[in-house]
Short mmCIF file of C-alpha atoms in Angstrom, two decimals:
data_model
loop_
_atom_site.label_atom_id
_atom_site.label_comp_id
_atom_site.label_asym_id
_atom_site.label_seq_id
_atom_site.Cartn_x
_atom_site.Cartn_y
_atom_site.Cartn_z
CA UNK A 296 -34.78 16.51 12.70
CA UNK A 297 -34.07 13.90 9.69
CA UNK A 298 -36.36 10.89 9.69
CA UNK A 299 -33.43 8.79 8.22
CA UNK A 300 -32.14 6.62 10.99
CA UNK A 301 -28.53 7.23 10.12
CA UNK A 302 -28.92 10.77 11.04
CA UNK A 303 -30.58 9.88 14.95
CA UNK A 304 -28.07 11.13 17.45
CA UNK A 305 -25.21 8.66 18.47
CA UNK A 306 -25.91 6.41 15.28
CA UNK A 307 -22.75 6.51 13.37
CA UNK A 308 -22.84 7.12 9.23
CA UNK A 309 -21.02 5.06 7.17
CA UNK A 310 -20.12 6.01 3.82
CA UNK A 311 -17.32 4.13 1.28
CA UNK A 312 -15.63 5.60 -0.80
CA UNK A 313 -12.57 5.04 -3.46
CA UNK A 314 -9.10 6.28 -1.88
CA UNK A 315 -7.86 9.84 -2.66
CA UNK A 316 -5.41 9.47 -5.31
CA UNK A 317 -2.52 10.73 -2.44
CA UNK A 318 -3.63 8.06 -0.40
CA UNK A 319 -2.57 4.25 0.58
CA UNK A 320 -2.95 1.25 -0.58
CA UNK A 321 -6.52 0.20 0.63
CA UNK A 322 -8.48 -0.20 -2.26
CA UNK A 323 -11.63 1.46 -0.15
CA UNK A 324 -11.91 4.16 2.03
CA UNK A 325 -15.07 3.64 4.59
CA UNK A 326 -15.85 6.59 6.90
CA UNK A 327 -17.68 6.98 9.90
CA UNK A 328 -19.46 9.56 11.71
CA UNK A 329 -20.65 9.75 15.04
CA UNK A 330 -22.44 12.22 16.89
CA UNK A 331 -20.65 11.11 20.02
CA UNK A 332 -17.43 12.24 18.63
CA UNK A 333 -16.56 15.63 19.32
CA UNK A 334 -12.78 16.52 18.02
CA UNK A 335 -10.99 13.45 17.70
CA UNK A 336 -10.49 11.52 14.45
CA UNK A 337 -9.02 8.12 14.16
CA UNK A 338 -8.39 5.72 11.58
CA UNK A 339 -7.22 1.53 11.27
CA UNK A 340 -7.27 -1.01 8.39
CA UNK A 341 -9.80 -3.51 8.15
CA UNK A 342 -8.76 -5.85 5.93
CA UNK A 343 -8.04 -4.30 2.91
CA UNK A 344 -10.70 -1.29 3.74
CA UNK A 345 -9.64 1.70 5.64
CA UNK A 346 -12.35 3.00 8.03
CA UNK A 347 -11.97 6.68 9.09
CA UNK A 348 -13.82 7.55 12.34
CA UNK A 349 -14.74 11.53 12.48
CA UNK A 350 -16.99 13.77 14.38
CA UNK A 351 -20.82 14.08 12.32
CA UNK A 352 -20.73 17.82 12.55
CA UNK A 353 -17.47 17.97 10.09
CA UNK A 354 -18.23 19.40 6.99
CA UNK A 355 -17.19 17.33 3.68
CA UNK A 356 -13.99 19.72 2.99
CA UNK A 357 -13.04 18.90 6.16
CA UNK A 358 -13.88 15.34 5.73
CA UNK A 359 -11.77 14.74 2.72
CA UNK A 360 -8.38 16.54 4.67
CA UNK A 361 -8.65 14.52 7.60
CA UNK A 362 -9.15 11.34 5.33
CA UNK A 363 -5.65 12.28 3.49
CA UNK A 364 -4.06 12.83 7.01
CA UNK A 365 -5.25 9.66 8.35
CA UNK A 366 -3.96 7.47 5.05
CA UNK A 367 -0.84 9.56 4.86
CA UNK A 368 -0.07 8.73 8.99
CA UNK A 369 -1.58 4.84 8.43
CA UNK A 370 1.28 4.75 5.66
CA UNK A 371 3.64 6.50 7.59
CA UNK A 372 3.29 3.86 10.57
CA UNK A 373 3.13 1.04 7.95
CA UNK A 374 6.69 1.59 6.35
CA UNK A 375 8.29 1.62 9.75
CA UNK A 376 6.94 -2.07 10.42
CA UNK A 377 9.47 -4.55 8.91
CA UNK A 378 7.99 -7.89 7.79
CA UNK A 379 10.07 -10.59 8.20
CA UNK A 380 11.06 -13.21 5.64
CA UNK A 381 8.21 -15.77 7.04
CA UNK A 382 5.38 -12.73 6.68
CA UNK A 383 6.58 -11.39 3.33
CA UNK A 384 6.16 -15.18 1.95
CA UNK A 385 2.64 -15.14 3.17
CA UNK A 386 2.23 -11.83 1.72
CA UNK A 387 3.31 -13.05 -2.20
CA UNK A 388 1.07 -15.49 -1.52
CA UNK A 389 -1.87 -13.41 -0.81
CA UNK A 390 -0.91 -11.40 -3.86
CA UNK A 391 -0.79 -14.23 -6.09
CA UNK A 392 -4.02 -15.42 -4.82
CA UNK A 393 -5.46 -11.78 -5.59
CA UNK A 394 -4.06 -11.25 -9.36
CA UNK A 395 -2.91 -13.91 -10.47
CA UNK A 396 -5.66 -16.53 -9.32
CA UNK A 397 -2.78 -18.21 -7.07
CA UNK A 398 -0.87 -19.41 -10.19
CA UNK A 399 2.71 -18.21 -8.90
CA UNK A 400 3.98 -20.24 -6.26
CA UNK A 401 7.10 -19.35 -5.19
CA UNK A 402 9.37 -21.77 -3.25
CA UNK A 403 10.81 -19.14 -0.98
CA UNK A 404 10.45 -15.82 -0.48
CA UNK A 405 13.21 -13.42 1.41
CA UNK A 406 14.83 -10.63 1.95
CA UNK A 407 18.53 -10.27 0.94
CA UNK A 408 21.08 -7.60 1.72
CA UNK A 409 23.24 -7.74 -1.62
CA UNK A 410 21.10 -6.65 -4.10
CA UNK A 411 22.02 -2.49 -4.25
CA UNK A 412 21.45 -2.47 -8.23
CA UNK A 413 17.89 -3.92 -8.12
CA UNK A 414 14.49 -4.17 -6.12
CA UNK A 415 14.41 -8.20 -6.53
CA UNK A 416 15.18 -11.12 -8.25
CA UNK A 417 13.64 -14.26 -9.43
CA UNK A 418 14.90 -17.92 -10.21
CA UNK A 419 12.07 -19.31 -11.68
CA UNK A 420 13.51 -22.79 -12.17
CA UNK A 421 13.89 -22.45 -8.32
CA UNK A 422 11.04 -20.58 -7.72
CA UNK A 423 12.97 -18.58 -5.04
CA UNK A 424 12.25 -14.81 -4.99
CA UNK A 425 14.83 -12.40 -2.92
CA UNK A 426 13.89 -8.72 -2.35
CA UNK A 427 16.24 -6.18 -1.59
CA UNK A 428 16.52 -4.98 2.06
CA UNK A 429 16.58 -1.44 0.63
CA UNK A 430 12.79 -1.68 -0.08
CA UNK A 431 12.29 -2.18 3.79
CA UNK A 432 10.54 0.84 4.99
CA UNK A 433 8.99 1.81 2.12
CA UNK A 434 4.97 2.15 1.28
CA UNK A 435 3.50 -1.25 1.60
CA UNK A 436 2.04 -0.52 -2.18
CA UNK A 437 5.67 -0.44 -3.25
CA UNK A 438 7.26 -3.77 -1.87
CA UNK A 439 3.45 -5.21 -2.83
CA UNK A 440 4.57 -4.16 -6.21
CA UNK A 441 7.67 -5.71 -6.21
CA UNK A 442 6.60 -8.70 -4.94
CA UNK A 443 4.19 -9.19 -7.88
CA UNK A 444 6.62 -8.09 -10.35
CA UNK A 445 8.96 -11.08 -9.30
CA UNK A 446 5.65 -13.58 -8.94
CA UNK A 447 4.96 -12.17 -12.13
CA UNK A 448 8.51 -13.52 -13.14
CA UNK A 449 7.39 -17.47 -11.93
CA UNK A 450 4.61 -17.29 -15.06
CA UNK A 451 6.74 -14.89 -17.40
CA UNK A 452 10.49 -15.38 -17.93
CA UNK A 453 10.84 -12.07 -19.74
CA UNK A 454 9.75 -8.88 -19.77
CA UNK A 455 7.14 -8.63 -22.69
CA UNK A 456 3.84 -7.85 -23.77
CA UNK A 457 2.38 -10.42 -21.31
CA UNK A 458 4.62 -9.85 -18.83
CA UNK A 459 2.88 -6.23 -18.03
CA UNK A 460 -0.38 -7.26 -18.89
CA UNK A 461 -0.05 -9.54 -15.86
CA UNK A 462 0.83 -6.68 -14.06
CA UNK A 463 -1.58 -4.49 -15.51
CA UNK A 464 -3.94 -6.38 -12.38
CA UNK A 465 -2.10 -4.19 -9.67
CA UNK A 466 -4.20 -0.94 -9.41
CA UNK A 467 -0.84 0.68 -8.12
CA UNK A 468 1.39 -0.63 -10.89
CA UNK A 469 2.14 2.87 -12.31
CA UNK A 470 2.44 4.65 -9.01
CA UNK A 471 5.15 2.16 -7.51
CA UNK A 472 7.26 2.59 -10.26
CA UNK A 473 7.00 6.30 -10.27
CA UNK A 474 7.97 5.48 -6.34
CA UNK A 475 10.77 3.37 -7.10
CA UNK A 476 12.10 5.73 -10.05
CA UNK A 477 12.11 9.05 -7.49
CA UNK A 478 14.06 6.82 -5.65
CA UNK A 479 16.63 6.15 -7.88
CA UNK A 480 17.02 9.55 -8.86
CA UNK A 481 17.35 11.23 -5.62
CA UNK A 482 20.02 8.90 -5.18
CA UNK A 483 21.77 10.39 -7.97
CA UNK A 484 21.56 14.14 -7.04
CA UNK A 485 25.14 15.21 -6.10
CA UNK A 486 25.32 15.53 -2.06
CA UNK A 487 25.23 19.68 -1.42
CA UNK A 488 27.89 20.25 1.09
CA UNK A 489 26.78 22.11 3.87
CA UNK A 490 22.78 21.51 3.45
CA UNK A 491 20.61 20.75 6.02
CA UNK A 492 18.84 17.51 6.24
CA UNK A 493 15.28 17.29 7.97
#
């Protein structure tokens, strides 16, 4: 039997690690294991760490899968929950606070039903910022990313050099507009009569 107190029976390990590039938006992963645990394996955000709880026997392949599963079902049960207009103006302002040292302070923040040709939209002599109900339901990453790309707008009118350096902050920058792009295009794909949808 291990001397090291983490490994004494019932005493759960804790290891951190960075998120699997499949996973969510947490930008740590922190995971668990207990002795006491037998099968199960459960997960939950903790502020903006994701602790995975799994039995100590697993090995680290199967550590790894069940992290993926957990993030991927956390995400799934994320994009069903719809924030309203009074949480998603506490959430830019979070953001703002995060990368942009709480510089962009918008003067409203909702969501709008008549923007179909864009994600958002920014009046930055207002300082309102409207995003489009379509992003509802998506990854949390993604309408995080929007959000900041229309903050972005209150400090940068245009879309230049300094612009995307601003942006260059958001660790998911890339990956939301890959996102938002797949999107787009499956939109486009002609509709195949006859196909089955899942």
């Amino acid at each position: 039997m291990s001397a090291d107190p983490l490994h004494r029976a019932g005493t759960p390990q804790r290891r951190t690690t960075s998120p699997p590039s499949s996973g969510s938006g947490a930008s740590a992963i922190e995971v668990r294991r207990s002795a006491r645990r037998r099968r199960t394996v459960s997960a939950y955000r903790e502020g903006d760490r994701t602790v995975v709880l799994i039995p100590a026997r697993m090995s680290e392949a199967e550590e790894q899968r069940w992290v993926n599963v957990m993030l991927d079902k956390l995400a799934a049960q994320e994009s069903k929950r719809v924030l309203g207009d009074a949480e998603l103006a506490e959430r830019a302002e979070r953001l703002s606070e995060q990368y942009f040292d709480g510089r962009a302070r918008p003067s409203s923040v909702r969501w709008v039903t008549n923007q179909n040709t864009r994600w958002g939209s920014c009046t930055p002599a207002e300082g309102s910022i409207r995003l489009s109900h379509r992003l509802q339901g998506m990854p949390e990453y993604v309408v995080d990313y929007v959000l900041l790309h229309e903050l972005a707008h209150l400090l940068v009118p245009g879309h230049g050099p300094r612009f995307w350096r601003l942006l260059e902050a958001y660790p998911r920058t890339e990956r939301a507009k890959g996102y938002l792009e797949g999107v787009v295009a499956a939109e486009r794909l002609p509709h195949v009569p006859g196909a089955r949808s899942e």
